[in-house]
Short mmCIF file of C-alpha atoms and ligand atoms in Angstrom, two decimals:
data_model
loop_
_atom_site.label_atom_id
_atom_site.label_comp_id
_atom_site.label_asym_id
_atom_site.label_seq_id
_atom_site.Cartn_x
_atom_site.Cartn_y
_atom_site.Cartn_z
CA MET A 86 9.34 226.60 -71.66
CA ALA A 87 11.24 228.32 -68.88
CA THR A 88 14.92 228.90 -68.20
CA VAL A 89 16.68 229.43 -64.89
CA ARG A 90 20.19 230.48 -63.96
CA VAL A 91 21.49 230.74 -60.41
CA LEU A 92 23.50 233.96 -59.99
CA THR A 93 25.93 232.68 -57.40
CA ASP A 94 27.76 235.98 -57.01
CA GLU A 95 24.61 238.06 -56.35
CA PRO A 96 23.67 237.32 -52.71
CA TYR A 97 20.58 238.64 -50.94
CA GLY A 98 21.92 237.64 -47.51
CA VAL A 99 21.71 234.68 -45.15
CA ILE A 100 18.39 232.87 -44.79
CA SER A 101 18.08 232.85 -41.01
CA PRO A 102 16.55 229.60 -39.72
CA ARG A 103 14.20 231.99 -37.89
CA LEU A 104 12.43 232.54 -41.23
CA TYR A 105 11.24 228.93 -40.93
CA GLY A 106 9.69 229.44 -37.49
CA HIS A 107 6.38 227.99 -36.33
CA PHE A 108 3.57 229.01 -34.04
CA ALA A 109 1.80 227.02 -31.31
CA GLU A 110 -1.19 228.75 -29.76
CA HIS A 111 -3.54 227.46 -27.10
CA LEU A 112 -6.30 227.43 -29.69
CA GLY A 113 -8.44 224.50 -30.80
CA ARG A 114 -6.37 221.30 -30.80
CA CYS A 115 -2.99 222.85 -31.52
CA CYS A 116 -1.33 222.70 -28.10
CA TYR A 117 -3.70 220.46 -26.18
CA ASP A 118 -4.24 217.21 -28.07
CA GLY A 119 -2.05 218.07 -31.10
CA LEU A 120 1.22 218.52 -29.22
CA TRP A 121 0.44 217.77 -25.60
CA VAL A 122 -1.48 214.74 -24.38
CA GLY A 123 -0.20 214.98 -20.81
CA LYS A 124 2.30 212.95 -18.83
CA ASP A 125 -0.37 210.53 -17.58
CA CYS A 126 -1.75 209.65 -21.02
CA THR A 127 -1.80 205.89 -21.60
CA GLU A 128 -3.50 205.69 -25.03
CA ILE A 129 -1.03 207.70 -27.10
CA PRO A 130 2.75 207.20 -26.96
CA HIS A 131 4.45 210.35 -25.70
CA GLU A 132 7.71 211.78 -24.44
CA ASP A 133 7.07 213.62 -21.18
CA GLY A 134 3.52 214.44 -22.30
CA PHE A 135 4.27 215.37 -25.94
CA ARG A 136 3.04 213.02 -28.69
CA THR A 137 5.95 210.92 -29.95
CA ASP A 138 4.66 210.73 -33.55
CA VAL A 139 4.26 214.51 -33.76
CA LEU A 140 7.67 215.13 -32.18
CA GLU A 141 9.36 212.84 -34.67
CA ALA A 142 7.66 214.46 -37.63
CA LEU A 143 8.49 217.96 -36.40
CA ARG A 144 12.13 217.11 -35.72
CA ALA A 145 12.48 215.95 -39.32
CA MET A 146 10.75 219.02 -40.80
CA PRO A 147 12.60 220.85 -38.91
CA VAL A 148 11.34 223.47 -36.39
CA PRO A 149 14.12 226.01 -35.82
CA MET A 150 11.95 228.41 -33.80
CA LEU A 151 8.59 228.19 -32.06
CA ARG A 152 6.29 231.00 -30.85
CA TRP A 153 3.95 230.42 -27.89
CA PRO A 154 1.40 230.73 -26.20
CA GLY A 155 -0.47 233.02 -28.65
CA GLY A 156 -1.81 234.73 -30.65
CA CYS A 157 -4.76 236.33 -29.00
CA TYR A 158 -4.35 233.83 -26.14
CA ALA A 159 -1.12 235.59 -25.08
CA ASP A 160 -2.90 238.75 -23.92
CA HIS A 161 -5.01 236.77 -21.46
CA TYR A 162 -2.25 234.43 -20.34
CA HIS A 163 -0.74 234.67 -16.88
CA TRP A 164 2.46 232.68 -16.89
CA ARG A 165 2.27 231.88 -13.17
CA ASP A 166 -0.82 229.75 -13.89
CA GLY A 167 1.45 227.37 -15.80
CA ILE A 168 4.21 226.62 -13.27
CA GLY A 169 4.43 224.46 -10.17
CA ALA A 170 2.37 221.53 -8.99
CA GLU A 171 -0.89 223.30 -8.27
CA ARG A 172 -2.24 224.88 -11.44
CA PRO A 173 -5.54 226.70 -11.64
CA THR A 174 -8.12 225.87 -14.28
CA ARG A 175 -8.96 229.04 -16.14
CA LEU A 176 -11.00 230.24 -19.06
CA GLY A 177 -8.83 229.59 -22.11
CA LEU A 178 -9.54 232.68 -24.22
CA SER A 179 -8.57 233.20 -27.84
CA CYS A 180 -10.37 234.10 -31.05
CA ASP A 181 -13.86 234.25 -29.50
CA ARG A 182 -13.50 230.87 -27.85
CA GLN A 183 -13.92 230.04 -24.18
CA VAL A 184 -12.57 226.66 -23.17
CA LEU A 185 -11.53 224.97 -19.96
CA ASP A 186 -7.79 225.41 -19.63
CA ASP A 187 -6.02 223.33 -16.98
CA ASN A 188 -2.64 224.97 -17.64
CA SER A 189 -0.88 221.59 -17.70
CA LEU A 190 1.23 222.83 -20.64
CA GLY A 191 3.09 225.77 -19.10
CA THR A 192 6.50 227.42 -19.28
CA HIS A 193 8.60 224.38 -18.28
CA GLU A 194 6.72 222.07 -20.62
CA PHE A 195 6.90 224.47 -23.56
CA LEU A 196 10.61 225.12 -23.12
CA ASP A 197 11.17 221.38 -22.75
CA LEU A 198 9.31 220.92 -26.05
CA CYS A 199 11.65 223.45 -27.68
CA SER A 200 14.67 221.58 -26.44
CA LYS A 201 13.22 218.27 -27.71
CA LEU A 202 12.70 219.85 -31.13
CA GLY A 203 15.93 221.84 -31.25
CA ALA A 204 13.77 224.96 -31.60
CA GLU A 205 14.56 228.44 -30.34
CA PRO A 206 11.68 229.60 -28.12
CA TYR A 207 9.78 232.82 -28.79
CA LEU A 208 7.49 233.81 -25.92
CA ALA A 209 4.62 236.25 -26.43
CA GLY A 210 3.91 238.32 -23.31
CA ASN A 211 0.64 239.68 -22.01
CA MET A 212 0.05 243.38 -22.57
CA GLY A 213 -3.75 243.13 -22.75
CA SER A 214 -4.59 241.99 -19.22
CA GLY A 215 -1.09 241.84 -17.71
CA SER A 216 1.43 244.38 -16.46
CA PRO A 217 5.06 245.31 -17.09
CA GLN A 218 5.93 243.70 -13.75
CA GLU A 219 4.27 240.41 -14.72
CA MET A 220 6.24 240.27 -17.96
CA CYS A 221 9.47 241.29 -16.20
CA ASP A 222 8.94 238.46 -13.70
CA TRP A 223 8.52 235.98 -16.54
CA VAL A 224 11.81 237.11 -18.08
CA GLU A 225 13.48 236.85 -14.67
CA TYR A 226 12.01 233.38 -14.14
CA THR A 227 13.32 232.07 -17.47
CA ASN A 228 16.57 234.01 -17.87
CA ALA A 229 18.08 235.14 -14.56
CA SER A 230 20.84 233.22 -12.85
CA ILE A 231 21.21 235.18 -9.59
CA PRO A 232 19.29 233.28 -6.88
CA THR A 233 16.36 235.65 -6.38
CA THR A 234 13.14 234.36 -4.90
CA ILE A 235 11.74 233.94 -8.42
CA VAL A 236 14.83 232.06 -9.60
CA ARG A 237 14.74 229.83 -6.52
CA GLU A 238 11.12 229.07 -7.40
CA ARG A 239 12.33 227.95 -10.85
CA HIS A 240 14.90 225.70 -9.18
CA ALA A 241 12.23 224.25 -6.92
CA ASN A 242 10.13 223.54 -10.02
CA GLY A 243 12.95 221.44 -11.44
CA ARG A 244 15.04 223.79 -13.60
CA GLU A 245 18.45 224.86 -12.36
CA ASN A 246 19.93 226.70 -15.36
CA PRO A 247 18.26 229.64 -17.04
CA TRP A 248 16.80 228.98 -20.46
CA ASN A 249 17.99 232.37 -21.77
CA VAL A 250 14.97 232.94 -23.95
CA ARG A 251 15.92 235.65 -26.44
CA LEU A 252 12.70 236.44 -28.31
CA TRP A 253 9.90 238.23 -26.43
CA GLY A 254 6.72 239.56 -27.98
CA VAL A 255 5.38 242.61 -26.16
CA GLY A 256 1.74 241.71 -26.70
CA ASN A 257 0.04 240.39 -29.82
CA GLU A 258 -2.26 242.17 -32.26
CA ASN A 259 -2.71 244.97 -29.74
CA TRP A 260 -4.69 246.87 -32.36
CA GLY A 261 -7.43 244.23 -31.85
CA CYS A 262 -7.66 241.24 -29.51
CA GLY A 263 -4.60 242.42 -27.56
CA GLY A 264 -6.38 245.39 -25.96
CA ASP A 265 -7.85 247.40 -28.86
CA TYR A 266 -5.22 250.11 -28.39
CA GLU A 267 -4.67 253.20 -30.53
CA PRO A 268 -1.18 252.99 -32.06
CA GLU A 269 0.08 256.04 -30.14
CA HIS A 270 -1.17 254.63 -26.84
CA TYR A 271 0.26 251.19 -27.58
CA GLY A 272 3.57 252.75 -28.66
CA ARG A 273 3.89 254.69 -25.40
CA GLU A 274 2.97 251.61 -23.36
CA TYR A 275 5.44 249.57 -25.38
CA ARG A 276 8.21 252.01 -24.45
CA ARG A 277 7.41 251.49 -20.76
CA TYR A 278 7.32 247.70 -21.03
CA ALA A 279 10.45 247.53 -23.18
CA THR A 280 12.44 249.79 -20.86
CA MET A 281 11.61 247.62 -17.87
CA LEU A 282 12.18 244.33 -19.71
CA ARG A 283 15.60 245.47 -20.91
CA HIS A 284 16.61 246.18 -17.31
CA VAL A 285 15.83 242.57 -16.42
CA ASP A 286 17.59 241.12 -19.45
CA PRO A 287 19.52 243.48 -21.73
CA LYS A 288 19.93 240.63 -24.21
CA ALA A 289 16.19 240.11 -24.70
CA GLU A 290 15.13 240.77 -28.29
CA LEU A 291 11.84 242.62 -28.14
CA VAL A 292 9.07 242.44 -30.72
CA VAL A 293 6.65 245.34 -31.12
CA CYS A 294 3.19 244.77 -32.67
CA GLY A 295 2.59 246.30 -36.05
CA PHE A 296 -0.51 245.87 -38.22
CA GLU A 297 -1.48 247.51 -41.52
CA GLU A 298 -0.18 250.72 -43.08
CA ASP A 299 -1.96 253.39 -41.01
CA TRP A 300 -1.19 251.72 -37.65
CA ASN A 301 2.40 251.07 -38.71
CA VAL A 302 3.04 254.70 -39.71
CA ARG A 303 1.52 256.04 -36.49
CA LEU A 304 3.30 253.46 -34.31
CA ALA A 305 6.61 254.14 -36.06
CA ASN A 306 6.17 257.86 -35.39
CA THR A 307 5.54 257.16 -31.71
CA LEU A 308 8.72 255.09 -31.54
CA ARG A 309 10.73 257.41 -33.81
CA ASP A 310 13.47 258.27 -31.32
CA ARG A 311 13.17 255.04 -29.28
CA TRP A 312 14.20 252.38 -31.77
CA ARG A 313 16.88 251.21 -29.34
CA LEU A 314 13.94 249.58 -27.52
CA VAL A 315 12.82 247.56 -30.55
CA ASP A 316 14.48 244.60 -32.27
CA HIS A 317 11.64 243.28 -34.41
CA PHE A 318 8.45 244.81 -35.81
CA SER A 319 5.65 242.25 -36.04
CA ILE A 320 3.21 242.02 -38.92
CA HIS A 321 0.74 239.24 -39.74
CA ARG A 322 -0.52 238.07 -43.11
CA TYR A 323 -3.26 235.51 -43.68
CA TRP A 324 -4.32 234.70 -47.23
CA ILE A 325 -8.09 234.69 -47.37
CA LYS A 326 -9.14 235.22 -50.96
CA GLY A 327 -8.85 231.73 -52.41
CA GLY A 328 -12.42 230.64 -51.68
CA HIS A 329 -13.24 227.27 -50.17
CA GLY A 330 -10.29 225.15 -49.02
CA THR A 331 -10.96 222.26 -51.39
CA GLU A 332 -13.91 223.28 -53.60
CA PHE A 333 -12.03 225.85 -55.64
CA GLY A 334 -11.47 226.32 -59.37
CA GLU A 335 -8.85 228.09 -61.43
CA GLU A 336 -9.92 231.56 -60.26
CA GLY A 337 -9.68 230.74 -56.56
CA TYR A 338 -6.41 228.93 -57.16
CA TYR A 339 -4.71 231.94 -58.75
CA SER A 340 -6.30 234.32 -56.33
CA LEU A 341 -4.61 232.53 -53.41
CA LEU A 342 -1.23 232.41 -55.16
CA HIS A 343 -1.45 236.14 -55.96
CA GLU A 344 -2.10 236.87 -52.29
CA ALA A 345 0.83 234.70 -51.24
CA GLU A 346 3.11 236.47 -53.69
CA ALA A 347 1.90 239.91 -52.54
CA THR A 348 3.21 239.15 -49.03
CA GLU A 349 6.62 240.31 -50.25
CA GLN A 350 5.14 243.70 -51.19
CA PHE A 351 3.71 243.98 -47.67
CA VAL A 352 7.18 243.33 -46.24
CA LEU A 353 8.70 245.90 -48.62
CA ARG A 354 6.11 248.53 -47.74
CA THR A 355 6.63 247.89 -44.02
CA ARG A 356 10.36 248.30 -44.56
CA GLU A 357 9.79 251.67 -46.26
CA ILE A 358 7.70 252.85 -43.30
CA LEU A 359 10.35 251.71 -40.83
CA ASN A 360 13.18 253.27 -42.79
CA GLU A 361 11.32 256.56 -43.12
CA ALA A 362 11.01 256.60 -39.32
CA GLY A 363 14.71 255.82 -38.84
CA ALA A 364 14.29 252.13 -37.93
CA THR A 365 16.70 250.80 -40.52
CA LYS A 366 18.11 248.22 -38.10
CA VAL A 367 14.76 246.88 -36.85
CA GLY A 368 13.89 243.50 -38.39
CA ILE A 369 10.44 242.68 -39.72
CA ALA A 370 8.83 239.78 -37.87
CA LEU A 371 6.11 238.13 -39.95
CA ASP A 372 5.19 236.14 -36.89
CA GLU A 373 1.88 234.78 -38.21
CA TRP A 374 1.43 233.86 -41.85
CA GLY A 375 -0.41 231.32 -43.94
CA VAL A 376 -3.74 230.36 -45.50
CA TRP A 377 -6.95 230.89 -43.55
CA HIS A 378 -9.85 229.33 -45.43
CA PRO A 379 -13.38 230.76 -45.14
CA GLU A 380 -14.77 227.57 -43.55
CA SER A 381 -12.55 228.25 -40.53
CA ARG A 382 -13.36 231.86 -39.80
CA SER A 383 -16.32 234.16 -39.23
CA TRP A 384 -14.74 237.21 -40.86
CA GLY A 385 -13.33 238.23 -44.24
CA PRO A 386 -14.48 237.15 -47.71
CA ASP A 387 -16.92 234.22 -47.55
CA GLY A 388 -16.24 233.76 -43.82
CA THR A 389 -18.78 231.33 -42.43
CA GLN A 390 -21.21 233.35 -40.34
CA GLY A 391 -21.24 232.34 -36.71
CA TYR A 392 -18.37 229.89 -37.17
CA VAL A 393 -18.04 227.69 -34.10
CA GLY A 394 -15.39 225.17 -35.16
CA ASP A 395 -11.90 224.56 -33.92
CA TYR A 396 -9.96 226.48 -36.59
CA GLU A 397 -9.18 223.25 -38.41
CA GLN A 398 -9.14 223.25 -42.19
CA SER A 399 -8.06 221.21 -45.16
CA GLY A 400 -4.43 221.48 -46.27
CA THR A 401 -4.13 220.90 -50.00
CA LEU A 402 -1.32 220.99 -52.52
CA ARG A 403 -2.54 224.52 -53.41
CA ASP A 404 -1.83 225.63 -49.83
CA ALA A 405 1.68 224.18 -50.00
CA LEU A 406 2.29 225.93 -53.30
CA ALA A 407 1.10 229.23 -51.79
CA ALA A 408 3.60 228.73 -48.95
CA ALA A 409 6.35 227.97 -51.49
CA VAL A 410 5.54 231.14 -53.43
CA ALA A 411 5.73 233.21 -50.23
CA LEU A 412 9.01 231.57 -49.19
CA GLU A 413 10.58 232.67 -52.47
CA GLY A 414 9.80 236.24 -51.34
CA PHE A 415 11.06 235.59 -47.78
CA HIS A 416 14.41 234.55 -49.23
CA ARG A 417 14.59 237.68 -51.38
CA GLN A 418 13.82 239.82 -48.31
CA CYS A 419 16.05 237.90 -45.91
CA ALA A 420 18.13 240.98 -45.13
CA SER A 421 15.01 242.79 -43.91
CA LEU A 422 12.76 240.02 -42.63
CA SER A 423 14.21 238.83 -39.33
CA LEU A 424 11.77 236.06 -38.47
CA ALA A 425 8.56 234.39 -39.66
CA ASN A 426 6.12 231.93 -38.11
CA LEU A 427 3.73 229.75 -40.06
CA ALA A 428 0.31 229.69 -38.33
CA GLN A 429 -0.05 227.14 -36.80
CA ILE A 430 2.09 224.08 -36.16
CA VAL A 431 -0.44 221.29 -35.54
CA ASN A 432 -4.15 220.90 -36.39
CA VAL A 433 -4.97 224.63 -36.53
CA LEU A 434 -5.13 226.72 -39.76
CA HIS A 435 -2.20 226.16 -42.18
CA ALA A 436 -0.83 223.24 -40.21
CA PRO A 437 1.96 221.00 -41.52
CA VAL A 438 0.92 218.22 -39.13
CA MET A 439 -2.58 216.96 -38.35
CA THR A 440 -3.73 214.46 -35.74
CA HIS A 441 -6.88 212.52 -35.04
CA ALA A 442 -6.98 210.43 -31.87
CA GLY A 443 -3.95 208.10 -32.15
CA GLY A 444 -3.36 208.87 -35.84
CA MET A 445 -1.24 211.53 -37.51
CA TRP A 446 -0.77 212.70 -41.08
CA LEU A 447 1.43 215.25 -42.80
CA THR A 448 0.03 217.91 -45.10
CA PRO A 449 1.62 218.86 -48.44
CA THR A 450 2.92 221.99 -46.68
CA TYR A 451 4.92 219.71 -44.36
CA HIS A 452 6.57 218.06 -47.37
CA LEU A 453 7.28 221.42 -48.96
CA LEU A 454 8.98 222.66 -45.77
CA ARG A 455 11.05 219.53 -45.61
CA MET A 456 12.13 220.05 -49.21
CA HIS A 457 13.21 223.58 -48.24
CA ALA A 458 15.47 222.35 -45.41
CA PRO A 459 18.69 222.94 -47.43
CA HIS A 460 17.91 226.68 -47.48
CA LEU A 461 18.02 227.14 -43.70
CA GLY A 462 21.15 229.06 -42.75
CA ALA A 463 22.29 229.19 -46.38
CA THR A 464 23.04 232.32 -48.40
CA ALA A 465 20.15 233.28 -50.66
CA VAL A 466 21.26 234.25 -54.15
CA ARG A 467 19.47 235.84 -57.05
CA THR A 468 18.04 233.70 -59.85
CA ALA A 469 17.45 234.77 -63.44
CA VAL A 470 14.15 233.25 -64.60
CA GLN A 471 12.51 233.48 -68.01
CA SER A 472 8.99 232.17 -68.10
CA ASP A 473 5.48 232.99 -69.36
CA GLU A 474 2.78 234.50 -67.22
CA VAL A 475 -0.06 232.22 -66.14
CA SER A 476 -2.24 234.94 -64.68
CA PRO A 477 -1.72 238.71 -64.96
CA GLY A 478 1.47 239.49 -63.01
CA LEU A 479 2.10 235.88 -61.97
CA SER A 480 4.87 234.01 -63.80
CA ALA A 481 4.49 230.31 -64.47
CA LEU A 482 7.82 229.49 -62.89
CA GLY A 483 9.04 230.80 -59.55
CA ALA A 484 12.54 230.14 -58.26
CA THR A 485 14.70 230.60 -55.20
CA ALA A 486 18.26 229.43 -54.69
CA SER A 487 20.77 229.31 -51.88
CA ILE A 488 24.34 228.24 -51.29
CA GLN A 489 25.69 226.46 -48.22
CA GLY A 490 29.33 225.38 -48.31
CA ASP A 491 29.87 223.91 -51.75
CA ALA A 492 26.19 222.92 -52.19
CA THR A 493 23.64 224.87 -54.20
CA ALA A 494 19.90 224.27 -53.66
CA LEU A 495 17.34 225.49 -56.16
CA SER A 496 13.61 225.36 -55.35
CA LEU A 497 11.10 225.88 -58.12
CA THR A 498 7.34 226.32 -58.30
CA ASN A 499 5.20 225.68 -61.35
CA ARG A 500 2.25 227.92 -60.53
CA SER A 501 0.22 226.94 -63.59
CA TYR A 502 -3.12 225.38 -62.69
CA ARG A 503 -3.30 223.34 -65.89
CA GLU A 504 -0.02 223.22 -67.80
CA PRO A 505 3.30 221.52 -67.19
CA VAL A 506 6.42 223.58 -67.77
CA GLU A 507 9.62 222.41 -69.42
CA VAL A 508 12.51 223.80 -67.40
CA THR A 509 16.14 224.29 -68.43
CA VAL A 510 18.60 225.12 -65.66
CA SER A 511 22.09 226.22 -66.66
CA GLY A 512 25.25 226.27 -64.53
CA VAL A 513 24.45 223.02 -62.71
CA GLY A 514 27.13 220.70 -61.27
CA ASP A 515 26.73 217.16 -59.92
CA VAL A 516 23.14 216.75 -58.78
CA PHE A 517 22.91 214.82 -55.50
CA SER A 518 19.23 215.36 -54.72
CA ALA A 519 16.17 216.14 -56.88
CA ARG A 520 12.69 215.95 -55.33
CA LEU A 521 9.27 216.75 -56.74
CA LEU A 522 6.00 217.46 -54.91
CA ALA A 523 3.10 217.02 -57.30
CA ALA A 524 -0.38 215.49 -57.57
CA GLY A 525 -3.06 215.15 -60.23
CA GLU A 526 -5.14 217.94 -58.72
CA ALA A 527 -4.26 221.14 -56.86
CA ARG A 528 -6.95 220.21 -54.33
CA ALA A 529 -5.20 216.92 -53.48
CA GLU A 530 -4.60 216.48 -49.77
CA ASN A 531 -3.60 213.89 -47.24
CA SER A 532 -5.97 212.66 -44.57
CA ALA A 533 -6.28 210.18 -41.74
CA TRP A 534 -7.54 207.52 -44.18
CA ASP A 535 -5.19 208.43 -47.05
CA PRO A 536 -2.06 209.90 -45.44
CA ASP A 537 0.19 209.35 -48.46
CA ALA A 538 -1.95 210.84 -51.25
CA VAL A 539 0.56 213.68 -51.74
CA LEU A 540 4.18 212.73 -51.19
CA PRO A 541 7.51 213.96 -52.57
CA ASN A 542 9.01 211.74 -55.24
CA ALA A 543 12.17 211.68 -57.30
CA LEU A 544 12.30 214.41 -59.93
CA HIS A 545 13.32 212.90 -63.27
CA TYR A 546 15.87 215.05 -65.01
CA ALA A 547 18.45 214.75 -67.77
CA TYR A 548 21.63 216.60 -68.61
CA ASP A 549 21.63 218.50 -71.87
CA GLY A 550 25.36 219.21 -72.06
CA PRO A 551 27.82 219.19 -69.14
CA ASP A 552 26.13 221.79 -66.93
CA THR A 553 22.57 222.12 -68.21
CA LEU A 554 19.69 220.27 -66.63
CA VAL A 555 16.30 219.70 -68.26
CA PHE A 556 13.11 218.40 -66.70
CA ALA A 557 9.35 218.87 -66.73
CA LEU A 558 7.40 220.22 -63.78
CA PRO A 559 3.76 219.07 -63.75
CA PRO A 560 1.03 221.67 -63.18
CA HIS A 561 0.77 223.05 -59.60
CA SER A 562 3.98 221.42 -58.43
CA MET A 563 7.25 222.28 -56.77
CA ALA A 564 10.73 220.83 -56.75
CA THR A 565 14.10 221.21 -55.07
CA VAL A 566 17.31 220.29 -56.89
CA SER A 567 20.70 220.33 -55.12
CA TRP A 568 24.14 220.03 -56.62
CA ARG A 569 27.84 220.42 -55.95
CA PRO A 570 30.56 221.53 -58.32
CA ARG A 571 31.77 218.79 -60.64
CA THR A 572 34.75 216.91 -59.30
CA THR A 573 35.87 215.54 -62.69
O1 AHR B 162 -3.74 232.32 -35.48
C1 AHR B 162 -5.04 232.61 -35.04
C2 AHR B 162 -5.20 234.05 -34.58
O2 AHR B 162 -4.97 234.91 -35.66
C3 AHR B 162 -4.23 234.52 -33.54
O3 AHR B 162 -4.62 234.19 -32.25
C4 AHR B 162 -4.21 236.00 -33.75
O4 AHR B 162 -2.97 236.60 -33.42
C5 AHR B 162 -4.57 236.16 -35.21
O5 AHR B 162 -5.59 237.07 -35.40
#
């Protein structure tokens, strides 16, 4: 038994669509193959080189914001390689991989993808092997309107108007793959880059690279009296303690959900560090998050030694539930968390969309994100939940609610591995949508040969009185119910 009440007059803030951002890195088959098949491809239908099936799925998800080109790839990437007719073939470098990279997906193509998807672009600049001038030139190329030589080059390459890209990452994971900096050194370099970038475009929103506690404290101290140069403070969180992606039991299941739920604590602790250093107005950018199973990495618990794959992994109902649990926390922290990017958008890691040759399938995480669409841009409000614990510190029922216009959306997670939960929701009006994502097993997943194994269905509910709703949530399931005030 669990009860829920939506506290409509206790808002947390607006859920920025940027909290539902995605991440496309030149890694494995994410960009090349997953998104981009090239303008000359004849086997797979595409729009200007981007797979039509993937575009359609992503538009429906939706994708309000998209980060590119890395990841670790960003600190090797030279943007000039990806413009114009003659493009060099380089070593594509990210996450210990070396691949042939023909640069056919470059700045114009990526920004065209964003416009096809209705996504705000977020570009990650190169601070590992690049220079402040190189990044300044990229900002000028994309955002300036005065006809400089660089802007005329953009015109010659087919784009008259500036794209006005707002979000700029100043490096990526510069504590590691992005140059192995010390936080004080990185912080001082950041100040130089940010000063120069702001001269080129004062409206650019700049993202500085955080990490874990020690780095964050030391970086925040280095930036203490320079917060005017920082808009967002990046942190990453991958959940790695759930064991194998599909061969897990109850222990691994709860372990992953605990990690997902603890993401909120990481955000809160980062906020404390920022506030202590005077950065009360700097947003937290969780610009990589999601599940990273041991079969797809060579580090961390159970990481497969000498892993040589393509960072592809299974995407089960458990992974979707973990994402749903984390999103409940994102909503609660929406006044502090300024953006978030699920890693990654197609084929790689916690992907909502998978492809194989001409085929495509959607993971349970895709369906979960689609069920969360009513929350984008809505006002998150507190919920009062009474429910048992299913594992120490983890309640059976999780809830998040938001209000947009006269519509209220309530998303619920039943985190129990084995038991259904009977839910009573009070204060409900006229329900106009009620969807359930469930399957017999938490390890259920979709695949090329069984793409519809896990699909949202109608949630069966009943009224118990004029404004009280009752329904059962199966084990390891999630639901979204939306209603408007009664008209009669
Ligand atoms: O998403 C894969 C990698 O994880 C990214 O390139 C890097 O930023 C992180 O370590």
